[in-house]
Amino acid sequence: MDINEKIKLFNKTNEKIERLTTDYPKQNKIKFNSFEQFTKYGLMNTITTLWSKFPKIYDTKNDLIKFNNKINILINLQKLESFLYTDGVAALRNDFNVGQVLDFIETNNELTYLKVKLFFESKSYNFQIIEEYKLTNFKVDFKYEIVNDLRNKLSENEIEQIIFKDFNYKPKLVTKIPYQLFKNLFNCIPDLKNVNKEWFKMLDDDLKLLSRDSFISAPWIFSSGNGDIKRLVQQGYDDVDERFIKLNSLNNLYNNQDLIRLYQGLPQSPVLIQKIDKTIALIKKFGFMKSDTSDLGTKNIHSVEAEQINSDFEDFIEMKANIRELQLLEFFEKFYSNLSIENIIITGSTAWLHEQAKILTTDQNGTIINNNPPEINEIEEEKVKI
């Protein structure tokens, strides 16, 4: 075989190898987004803590007010909290609809400009309406725009018919902006902005390594150029009954190299899992999220230490609940002054904690010393319809 024939054979072999590696199906890469996951986790924790039940609303006579549409109002308050958690600011309309705030301007603590997006959704339709209000010289300029998500191939008249009739949207001129602005915290930032983005990046990288560790640490099998041995090894990989491989004794006698070699990588999962657990615990801490004893690893803790695990979360929730009480009270004073609302108690607030302490009192050791249920007349509600 001359040099030209050797070059042709070499190129032909390389083409075959390249074709085999190119045609081999690649594993779909898993894309991790820990920020999105923590957003869902923290959001649900906040909603279930603050808005698991309807707030207690009292009038000036200290009578408890009852609303006919509690369910819809509570769901809208939960939706309001979801926008506050993710966007840092949201708007509650005078009919209890919730708007996602796109832009706003406050002048001397008065809302003078507001641009919000309203969502109208069902299994068949999905529309958004963008409303824009501008207060100038005691006059409110109002305009709106219907946005279709292009899944619904409907005419403009059909869309307006659905919006105005089915969803009961009624645009009208107003003398004041019909929204109350709610701010998550003093600086209008989402909760997870308290956590540096580097923590989420590090967690995503470690999760990516963990997902690949089972493939990297799996045995690497090397065999000689014998095609039959490769095929037999592949068969035995999935079926234990095919693990018996008969070797040619003559080849084995004169071949100094092993026909099969096995290399086993060291798994990194134990170290990665510890690092991931620690990162998750730190993200929960910096984001004032609810934690449990598993976030502390394998450390043995006393009952007093266990009670302190969520102290930051509980303080944070108490502050939020206190702010929501004042914001909601301002909303009712602005749009429902006829109800003469004096006080609002939301789950988790300071007033709510004092109320719970009166119902159930414990000593320093956690022993219940007052197990008497509240009187029935204390929890009765007076019906006042809007």
C-alpha positions as a LaTeX table, in Angstrom:
\begin{tabular}{lrrr}
\hline
Residue & $x$ (\AA) & $y$ (\AA) & $z$ (\AA) \\
\hline
Met1 & 0.00 & 0.00 & 0.00 \\
Asp2 & 1.59 & 3.27 & $-1.14$ \\
Ile3 & 1.33 & 6.59 & 0.65 \\
Asn4 & $-1.62$ & 7.85 & $-1.43$ \\
Glu5 & $-3.70$ & 4.77 & $-0.61$ \\
Lys6 & $-2.89$ & 5.20 & 3.10 \\
Ile7 & $-4.02$ & 8.84 & 2.98 \\
Lys8 & $-7.29$ & 7.87 & 1.27 \\
Leu9 & $-7.92$ & 5.14 & 3.86 \\
Phe10 & $-7.16$ & 7.55 & 6.71 \\
Asn11 & $-9.55$ & 10.21 & 5.33 \\
Lys12 & $-12.26$ & 7.63 & 4.76 \\
Thr13 & $-11.92$ & 6.39 & 8.34 \\
Asn14 & $-12.13$ & 9.94 & 9.73 \\
Glu15 & $-15.26$ & 10.64 & 7.66 \\
Lys16 & $-16.90$ & 7.53 & 9.09 \\
Ile17 & $-16.00$ & 8.50 & 12.67 \\
Glu18 & $-17.28$ & 12.06 & 12.15 \\
Arg19 & $-20.53$ & 10.75 & 10.69 \\
Leu20 & $-21.06$ & 8.42 & 13.65 \\
Thr21 & $-20.43$ & 11.13 & 16.23 \\
Thr22 & $-22.63$ & 13.64 & 14.38 \\
Asp23 & $-25.57$ & 11.25 & 13.97 \\
Tyr24 & $-25.46$ & 10.15 & 17.62 \\
Pro25 & $-28.48$ & 11.63 & 19.43 \\
Lys26 & $-27.40$ & 14.19 & 22.00 \\
Gln27 & $-29.01$ & 14.38 & 25.40 \\
Asn28 & $-31.42$ & 17.28 & 25.85 \\
Lys29 & $-29.82$ & 19.79 & 28.19 \\
Ile30 & $-31.78$ & 20.70 & 31.30 \\
Lys31 & $-32.10$ & 24.44 & 31.83 \\
Phe32 & $-32.37$ & 25.38 & 35.49 \\
Asn33 & $-34.00$ & 28.61 & 36.65 \\
Ser34 & $-33.77$ & 28.71 & 40.42 \\
Phe35 & $-34.89$ & 32.36 & 40.51 \\
Glu36 & $-38.23$ & 31.43 & 38.96 \\
Gln37 & $-38.61$ & 28.48 & 41.32 \\
Phe38 & $-37.90$ & 30.60 & 44.41 \\
Thr39 & $-40.34$ & 33.23 & 43.12 \\
Lys40 & $-43.11$ & 30.62 & 43.03 \\
Tyr41 & $-42.11$ & 29.25 & 46.43 \\
Gly42 & $-41.88$ & 32.61 & 48.19 \\
Leu43 & $-45.03$ & 33.88 & 46.51 \\
Met44 & $-47.15$ & 30.95 & 47.67 \\
Asn45 & $-45.73$ & 31.16 & 51.20 \\
Thr46 & $-46.62$ & 34.84 & 51.39 \\
Ile47 & $-50.13$ & 34.42 & 49.99 \\
Thr48 & $-50.99$ & 31.45 & 52.20 \\
Thr49 & $-49.72$ & 33.32 & 55.26 \\
Leu50 & $-51.39$ & 36.70 & 54.65 \\
Trp51 & $-54.44$ & 35.85 & 52.58 \\
Ser52 & $-55.49$ & 32.33 & 53.57 \\
Lys53 & $-58.72$ & 33.84 & 54.87 \\
Phe54 & $-60.69$ & 37.04 & 54.52 \\
Pro55 & $-59.43$ & 39.93 & 56.69 \\
Lys56 & $-61.53$ & 41.15 & 59.59 \\
Ile57 & $-62.94$ & 44.59 & 58.84 \\
Tyr58 & $-64.56$ & 46.62 & 61.63 \\
Asp59 & $-66.64$ & 49.80 & 61.49 \\
Thr60 & $-66.55$ & 52.72 & 63.92 \\
Lys61 & $-68.90$ & 50.83 & 66.27 \\
Asn62 & $-66.38$ & 47.97 & 66.39 \\
Asp63 & $-68.87$ & 45.73 & 64.57 \\
Leu64 & $-67.50$ & 43.19 & 62.12 \\
Ile65 & $-68.52$ & 43.92 & 58.53 \\
Lys66 & $-69.48$ & 41.08 & 56.25 \\
Phe67 & $-69.25$ & 41.28 & 52.46 \\
Asn68 & $-71.46$ & 39.35 & 50.07 \\
Asn69 & $-68.67$ & 38.74 & 47.54 \\
Lys70 & $-65.96$ & 37.55 & 49.93 \\
Ile71 & $-64.57$ & 34.87 & 47.63 \\
Asn72 & $-63.97$ & 37.17 & 44.68 \\
Ile73 & $-62.48$ & 39.88 & 46.88 \\
Leu74 & $-60.15$ & 37.40 & 48.62 \\
Ile75 & $-58.97$ & 35.97 & 45.29 \\
Asn76 & $-58.27$ & 39.48 & 44.02 \\
Leu77 & $-56.34$ & 40.30 & 47.19 \\
Gln78 & $-54.24$ & 37.17 & 46.59 \\
Lys79 & $-53.67$ & 38.30 & 43.01 \\
Leu80 & $-52.71$ & 41.74 & 44.32 \\
Glu81 & $-50.11$ & 40.16 & 46.62 \\
Ser82 & $-48.69$ & 38.13 & 43.74 \\
Phe83 & $-47.98$ & 41.31 & 41.74 \\
Leu84 & $-46.52$ & 42.95 & 44.84 \\
Tyr85 & $-44.17$ & 39.99 & 45.34 \\
Thr86 & $-42.98$ & 39.84 & 41.72 \\
Asp87 & $-43.20$ & 43.50 & 40.63 \\
Gly88 & $-42.98$ & 45.42 & 43.91 \\
Val89 & $-46.06$ & 47.51 & 43.13 \\
Ala90 & $-49.69$ & 46.86 & 42.12 \\
Ala91 & $-53.00$ & 48.71 & 41.85 \\
Leu92 & $-56.40$ & 47.80 & 43.30 \\
Arg93 & $-59.39$ & 49.20 & 41.46 \\
Asn94 & $-62.52$ & 50.49 & 43.19 \\
Asp95 & $-64.38$ & 47.36 & 42.01 \\
Phe96 & $-61.61$ & 45.14 & 43.51 \\
Asn97 & $-60.07$ & 44.27 & 40.14 \\
Val98 & $-56.28$ & 44.13 & 40.21 \\
Gly99 & $-54.06$ & 45.91 & 37.73 \\
Gln100 & $-50.42$ & 45.22 & 36.95 \\
Val101 & $-48.68$ & 48.57 & 37.19 \\
Leu102 & $-46.72$ & 49.49 & 34.06 \\
Asp103 & $-45.93$ & 53.06 & 35.13 \\
Phe104 & $-47.02$ & 55.60 & 37.72 \\
Ile105 & $-46.29$ & 59.09 & 39.04 \\
Glu106 & $-47.06$ & 60.37 & 42.51 \\
Thr107 & $-47.06$ & 64.08 & 43.30 \\
Asn108 & $-47.16$ & 65.01 & 46.99 \\
Asn109 & $-48.33$ & 61.46 & 47.80 \\
Glu110 & $-51.19$ & 61.78 & 45.31 \\
Leu111 & $-51.46$ & 59.50 & 42.28 \\
Thr112 & $-51.37$ & 61.79 & 39.23 \\
Tyr113 & $-50.49$ & 59.29 & 36.48 \\
Leu114 & $-51.14$ & 55.57 & 36.22 \\
Lys115 & $-50.77$ & 52.99 & 33.48 \\
Val116 & $-52.04$ & 49.51 & 34.33 \\
Lys117 & $-52.76$ & 46.23 & 32.61 \\
Leu118 & $-55.93$ & 44.27 & 33.38 \\
Phe119 & $-56.19$ & 40.57 & 32.60 \\
Phe120 & $-59.35$ & 38.85 & 31.32 \\
Glu121 & $-58.86$ & 35.12 & 30.97 \\
Ser122 & $-60.88$ & 31.98 & 30.40 \\
Lys123 & $-60.24$ & 28.61 & 28.79 \\
Ser124 & $-61.24$ & 30.02 & 25.42 \\
Tyr125 & $-60.03$ & 33.60 & 25.55 \\
Asn126 & $-57.12$ & 35.59 & 26.86 \\
Phe127 & $-57.21$ & 39.37 & 26.64 \\
Gln128 & $-55.47$ & 42.27 & 28.30 \\
Ile129 & $-56.64$ & 45.84 & 28.58 \\
Ile130 & $-54.14$ & 48.63 & 29.13 \\
Glu131 & $-55.64$ & 51.62 & 30.92 \\
Glu132 & $-53.93$ & 54.99 & 31.19 \\
Tyr133 & $-54.98$ & 57.80 & 33.53 \\
Lys134 & $-53.49$ & 61.28 & 33.76 \\
Leu135 & $-54.60$ & 63.87 & 36.30 \\
Thr136 & $-54.13$ & 67.47 & 35.12 \\
Asn137 & $-55.77$ & 70.51 & 36.73 \\
Phe138 & $-58.30$ & 68.36 & 38.60 \\
Lys139 & $-59.30$ & 66.63 & 35.36 \\
Val140 & $-58.59$ & 62.99 & 34.55 \\
Asp141 & $-57.72$ & 62.06 & 30.97 \\
Phe142 & $-58.51$ & 58.40 & 30.33 \\
Lys143 & $-57.79$ & 56.05 & 27.45 \\
Tyr144 & $-57.64$ & 52.30 & 27.05 \\
Glu145 & $-56.38$ & 49.71 & 24.59 \\
Ile146 & $-57.49$ & 46.09 & 24.10 \\
Val147 & $-54.59$ & 43.68 & 23.58 \\
Asn148 & $-55.17$ & 40.25 & 22.01 \\
Asp149 & $-52.59$ & 37.50 & 22.46 \\
Leu150 & $-53.06$ & 36.39 & 18.79 \\
Arg151 & $-54.35$ & 32.97 & 19.82 \\
Asn152 & $-57.87$ & 34.22 & 19.25 \\
Lys153 & $-58.45$ & 35.00 & 15.59 \\
Leu154 & $-61.42$ & 37.28 & 16.13 \\
Ser155 & $-62.56$ & 40.49 & 14.57 \\
Glu156 & $-62.42$ & 43.74 & 16.49 \\
Asn157 & $-66.19$ & 43.74 & 16.93 \\
Glu158 & $-66.13$ & 40.17 & 18.27 \\
Ile159 & $-63.39$ & 41.05 & 20.74 \\
Glu160 & $-65.27$ & 44.09 & 22.01 \\
Gln161 & $-68.42$ & 42.00 & 22.36 \\
Ile162 & $-66.57$ & 39.49 & 24.56 \\
Ile163 & $-64.82$ & 42.17 & 26.62 \\
Phe164 & $-67.84$ & 44.37 & 27.23 \\
Lys165 & $-70.52$ & 41.68 & 27.55 \\
Asp166 & $-68.92$ & 38.45 & 28.75 \\
Phe167 & $-66.24$ & 40.03 & 30.95 \\
Asn168 & $-68.45$ & 43.01 & 31.84 \\
Tyr169 & $-65.73$ & 45.59 & 31.27 \\
Lys170 & $-67.19$ & 49.11 & 31.33 \\
Pro171 & $-64.81$ & 51.93 & 30.44 \\
Lys172 & $-66.08$ & 55.32 & 31.50 \\
Leu173 & $-64.91$ & 58.82 & 32.19 \\
Val174 & $-63.95$ & 59.47 & 35.80 \\
Thr175 & $-63.29$ & 62.46 & 38.00 \\
Lys176 & $-60.50$ & 60.73 & 39.91 \\
Ile177 & $-58.18$ & 57.82 & 39.21 \\
Pro178 & $-60.20$ & 54.74 & 40.28 \\
Tyr179 & $-57.20$ & 52.88 & 41.72 \\
Gln180 & $-55.33$ & 52.68 & 44.98 \\
Leu181 & $-51.60$ & 52.12 & 44.60 \\
Phe182 & $-50.14$ & 49.35 & 46.77 \\
Lys183 & $-46.39$ & 49.16 & 47.36 \\
Asn184 & $-44.69$ & 45.96 & 48.47 \\
Leu185 & $-42.16$ & 47.75 & 50.66 \\
Phe186 & $-40.97$ & 51.31 & 51.08 \\
Asn187 & $-38.81$ & 51.08 & 47.95 \\
Cys188 & $-41.32$ & 49.33 & 45.65 \\
Ile189 & $-39.01$ & 46.39 & 44.94 \\
Pro190 & $-39.91$ & 42.69 & 44.66 \\
Asp191 & $-38.97$ & 40.43 & 47.55 \\
Leu192 & $-36.27$ & 38.51 & 45.70 \\
Lys193 & $-34.44$ & 41.73 & 44.86 \\
Asn194 & $-33.10$ & 41.40 & 48.41 \\
Val195 & $-31.07$ & 38.41 & 47.19 \\
Asn196 & $-28.07$ & 39.00 & 44.96 \\
Lys197 & $-28.43$ & 37.35 & 41.55 \\
Glu198 & $-25.03$ & 35.64 & 41.99 \\
Trp199 & $-26.60$ & 33.20 & 44.46 \\
Phe200 & $-29.13$ & 32.02 & 41.89 \\
Lys201 & $-26.40$ & 31.73 & 39.25 \\
Met202 & $-24.28$ & 29.58 & 41.55 \\
Leu203 & $-27.26$ & 27.38 & 42.42 \\
Asp204 & $-28.12$ & 26.91 & 38.73 \\
Asp205 & $-24.52$ & 25.91 & 37.97 \\
Asp206 & $-24.43$ & 23.38 & 40.81 \\
Leu207 & $-27.79$ & 21.91 & 39.80 \\
Lys208 & $-26.48$ & 21.53 & 36.26 \\
Leu209 & $-23.42$ & 19.66 & 37.54 \\
Leu210 & $-25.60$ & 17.47 & 39.75 \\
Ser211 & $-27.86$ & 16.54 & 36.84 \\
Arg212 & $-24.80$ & 15.46 & 34.81 \\
Asp213 & $-23.02$ & 13.68 & 37.63 \\
Ser214 & $-24.80$ & 10.38 & 37.04 \\
Phe215 & $-23.55$ & 10.39 & 33.44 \\
Ile216 & $-20.02$ & 11.57 & 34.25 \\
Ser217 & $-19.52$ & 9.09 & 37.10 \\
Ala218 & $-21.01$ & 6.18 & 35.13 \\
Pro219 & $-18.47$ & 3.55 & 33.99 \\
Trp220 & $-16.51$ & 4.30 & 30.84 \\
Ile221 & $-16.02$ & 1.09 & 28.85 \\
Phe222 & $-13.13$ & 0.72 & 26.42 \\
Ser223 & $-12.88$ & $-2.26$ & 24.09 \\
Ser224 & $-10.52$ & $-3.30$ & 21.33 \\
Gly225 & $-11.42$ & $-2.90$ & 17.69 \\
Asn226 & $-13.45$ & $-6.09$ & 17.80 \\
Gly227 & $-16.99$ & $-5.16$ & 16.75 \\
Asp228 & $-18.49$ & $-8.30$ & 18.29 \\
Ile229 & $-17.17$ & $-7.43$ & 21.75 \\
Lys230 & $-18.64$ & $-3.94$ & 21.58 \\
Arg231 & $-22.00$ & $-5.35$ & 20.59 \\
Leu232 & $-21.94$ & $-7.95$ & 23.37 \\
Val233 & $-20.98$ & $-5.34$ & 25.97 \\
Gln234 & $-23.89$ & $-3.14$ & 24.88 \\
Gln235 & $-26.28$ & $-6.07$ & 25.16 \\
Gly236 & $-25.04$ & $-6.94$ & 28.64 \\
Tyr237 & $-25.32$ & $-3.33$ & 29.76 \\
Asp238 & $-29.12$ & $-3.51$ & 29.73 \\
Asp239 & $-29.66$ & $-7.22$ & 30.35 \\
Val240 & $-27.92$ & $-9.16$ & 33.13 \\
Asp241 & $-28.54$ & $-12.44$ & 31.30 \\
Glu242 & $-26.29$ & $-11.21$ & 28.49 \\
Arg243 & $-23.29$ & $-10.58$ & 30.75 \\
Phe244 & $-21.53$ & $-13.81$ & 29.68 \\
Ile245 & $-19.09$ & $-12.97$ & 26.87 \\
Lys246 & $-17.13$ & $-15.74$ & 25.21 \\
Leu247 & $-13.64$ & $-14.69$ & 24.09 \\
Asn248 & $-11.54$ & $-16.19$ & 21.34 \\
Ser249 & $-8.83$ & $-18.09$ & 23.21 \\
Leu250 & $-6.34$ & $-17.80$ & 20.34 \\
Asn251 & $-6.65$ & $-14.02$ & 20.16 \\
Asn252 & $-6.52$ & $-13.76$ & 23.92 \\
Leu253 & $-3.34$ & $-15.81$ & 24.01 \\
Tyr254 & $-1.34$ & $-13.60$ & 21.62 \\
Asn255 & $-2.93$ & $-10.24$ & 22.52 \\
Asn256 & $-1.13$ & $-8.47$ & 25.34 \\
Gln257 & $-3.86$ & $-5.80$ & 25.67 \\
Asp258 & $-7.10$ & $-6.29$ & 27.54 \\
Leu259 & $-10.05$ & $-6.70$ & 25.22 \\
Ile260 & $-12.21$ & $-4.74$ & 27.67 \\
Arg261 & $-11.13$ & $-1.98$ & 30.06 \\
Leu262 & $-13.36$ & $-0.24$ & 32.58 \\
Tyr263 & $-12.83$ & 3.19 & 34.14 \\
Gln264 & $-15.08$ & 4.36 & 36.98 \\
Gly265 & $-15.31$ & 8.08 & 37.74 \\
Leu266 & $-15.78$ & 9.35 & 41.29 \\
Pro267 & $-19.33$ & 10.66 & 41.92 \\
Gln268 & $-19.54$ & 14.28 & 43.06 \\
Ser269 & $-23.19$ & 14.13 & 44.15 \\
Pro270 & $-22.61$ & 14.06 & 47.96 \\
Val271 & $-20.47$ & 17.22 & 47.87 \\
Leu272 & $-22.77$ & 18.96 & 45.39 \\
Ile273 & $-25.90$ & 18.18 & 47.42 \\
Gln274 & $-24.35$ & 19.67 & 50.57 \\
Lys275 & $-23.35$ & 22.80 & 48.66 \\
Ile276 & $-26.80$ & 23.10 & 47.05 \\
Asp277 & $-28.54$ & 22.72 & 50.42 \\
Lys278 & $-26.36$ & 25.46 & 51.89 \\
Thr279 & $-27.03$ & 27.80 & 48.96 \\
Ile280 & $-30.78$ & 27.20 & 49.20 \\
Ala281 & $-30.69$ & 27.96 & 52.93 \\
Leu282 & $-28.81$ & 31.23 & 52.30 \\
Ile283 & $-31.23$ & 32.31 & 49.57 \\
Lys284 & $-34.14$ & 31.65 & 51.92 \\
Lys285 & $-32.40$ & 33.65 & 54.64 \\
Phe286 & $-31.61$ & 36.66 & 52.45 \\
Gly287 & $-35.09$ & 36.55 & 50.89 \\
Phe288 & $-36.84$ & 36.30 & 54.28 \\
Met289 & $-38.49$ & 33.04 & 53.23 \\
Lys290 & $-40.03$ & 30.33 & 55.31 \\
Ser291 & $-37.51$ & 27.65 & 56.32 \\
Asp292 & $-37.50$ & 24.34 & 58.14 \\
Thr293 & $-35.00$ & 22.20 & 60.02 \\
Ser294 & $-33.79$ & 20.55 & 56.80 \\
Asp295 & $-32.20$ & 23.89 & 55.82 \\
Leu296 & $-29.77$ & 23.44 & 58.73 \\
Gly297 & $-28.42$ & 20.15 & 57.41 \\
Thr298 & $-27.81$ & 17.29 & 59.83 \\
Lys299 & $-27.26$ & 19.52 & 62.84 \\
Asn300 & $-29.10$ & 18.46 & 66.00 \\
Ile301 & $-31.05$ & 21.43 & 67.37 \\
His302 & $-33.05$ & 22.07 & 70.49 \\
Ser303 & $-36.72$ & 23.04 & 70.46 \\
Val304 & $-35.87$ & 26.66 & 71.26 \\
Glu305 & $-33.52$ & 26.79 & 68.26 \\
Ala306 & $-36.21$ & 25.24 & 66.07 \\
Glu307 & $-38.64$ & 27.98 & 67.07 \\
Gln308 & $-36.11$ & 30.62 & 66.01 \\
Ile309 & $-35.67$ & 29.20 & 62.50 \\
Asn310 & $-38.48$ & 31.29 & 61.03 \\
Ser311 & $-38.09$ & 34.32 & 63.29 \\
Asp312 & $-36.89$ & 36.53 & 60.39 \\
Phe313 & $-39.71$ & 35.29 & 58.17 \\
Glu314 & $-42.33$ & 35.91 & 60.86 \\
Asp315 & $-41.02$ & 39.42 & 61.55 \\
Phe316 & $-41.00$ & 40.16 & 57.83 \\
Ile317 & $-44.56$ & 38.85 & 57.41 \\
Glu318 & $-45.72$ & 40.87 & 60.43 \\
Met319 & $-44.30$ & 44.04 & 58.87 \\
Lys320 & $-45.99$ & 43.24 & 55.55 \\
Ala321 & $-49.33$ & 42.53 & 57.22 \\
Asn322 & $-49.17$ & 45.83 & 59.12 \\
Ile323 & $-48.50$ & 47.70 & 55.86 \\
Arg324 & $-51.34$ & 45.89 & 54.06 \\
Glu325 & $-53.76$ & 46.82 & 56.86 \\
Leu326 & $-52.98$ & 50.52 & 56.44 \\
Gln327 & $-53.06$ & 50.30 & 52.64 \\
Leu328 & $-56.39$ & 48.49 & 52.63 \\
Leu329 & $-57.83$ & 50.93 & 55.16 \\
Glu330 & $-56.81$ & 53.81 & 52.90 \\
Phe331 & $-58.48$ & 52.02 & 49.97 \\
Phe332 & $-61.81$ & 51.73 & 51.80 \\
Glu333 & $-61.64$ & 55.32 & 53.04 \\
Lys334 & $-61.08$ & 56.45 & 49.47 \\
Phe335 & $-63.77$ & 54.42 & 47.70 \\
Tyr336 & $-66.15$ & 53.10 & 50.42 \\
Ser337 & $-66.33$ & 55.90 & 52.94 \\
Asn338 & $-70.02$ & 55.09 & 53.53 \\
Leu339 & $-69.00$ & 51.94 & 55.42 \\
Ser340 & $-67.21$ & 54.01 & 58.09 \\
Ile341 & $-64.44$ & 51.44 & 58.40 \\
Glu342 & $-62.28$ & 52.00 & 61.45 \\
Asn343 & $-60.00$ & 48.97 & 61.71 \\
Ile344 & $-58.73$ & 46.07 & 59.57 \\
Ile345 & $-56.95$ & 42.96 & 60.87 \\
Ile346 & $-54.96$ & 40.79 & 58.46 \\
Thr347 & $-53.47$ & 37.41 & 59.35 \\
Gly348 & $-49.92$ & 37.80 & 60.63 \\
Ser349 & $-50.14$ & 41.45 & 61.67 \\
Thr350 & $-49.35$ & 42.74 & 65.15 \\
Ala351 & $-53.06$ & 43.18 & 65.91 \\
Trp352 & $-53.73$ & 39.62 & 64.75 \\
Leu353 & $-50.93$ & 38.24 & 66.95 \\
His354 & $-52.35$ & 40.06 & 69.99 \\
Glu355 & $-55.77$ & 38.67 & 69.16 \\
Gln356 & $-54.39$ & 35.13 & 68.98 \\
Ala357 & $-52.55$ & 35.59 & 72.27 \\
Lys358 & $-55.83$ & 36.39 & 74.00 \\
Ile359 & $-57.46$ & 33.26 & 72.60 \\
Leu360 & $-54.62$ & 30.88 & 73.33 \\
Thr361 & $-52.11$ & 31.74 & 76.07 \\
Thr362 & $-49.03$ & 29.67 & 76.85 \\
Asp363 & $-46.31$ & 29.85 & 79.47 \\
Gln364 & $-42.57$ & 30.07 & 78.80 \\
Asn365 & $-42.31$ & 26.29 & 78.41 \\
Gly366 & $-45.05$ & 26.19 & 75.77 \\
Thr367 & $-47.64$ & 24.69 & 78.12 \\
Ile368 & $-51.19$ & 25.81 & 77.39 \\
Ile369 & $-52.63$ & 27.58 & 80.41 \\
Asn370 & $-55.81$ & 28.86 & 78.76 \\
Asn371 & $-57.60$ & 26.40 & 76.53 \\
Asn372 & $-61.01$ & 28.04 & 76.68 \\
Pro373 & $-62.49$ & 28.71 & 73.24 \\
Pro374 & $-63.72$ & 32.24 & 72.49 \\
Glu375 & $-67.32$ & 33.01 & 73.19 \\
Ile376 & $-69.65$ & 32.52 & 70.27 \\
Asn377 & $-70.84$ & 36.09 & 70.37 \\
Glu378 & $-67.25$ & 37.28 & 69.91 \\
Ile379 & $-66.97$ & 35.70 & 66.48 \\
Glu380 & $-70.41$ & 36.51 & 65.13 \\
Glu381 & $-70.44$ & 38.83 & 62.15 \\
Glu382 & $-72.90$ & 41.61 & 61.46 \\
Lys383 & $-74.09$ & 41.67 & 57.87 \\
Val384 & $-73.46$ & 44.96 & 56.13 \\
Lys385 & $-73.93$ & 44.81 & 52.38 \\
Ile386 & $-72.10$ & 46.97 & 49.90 \\
\hline
\end{tabular}
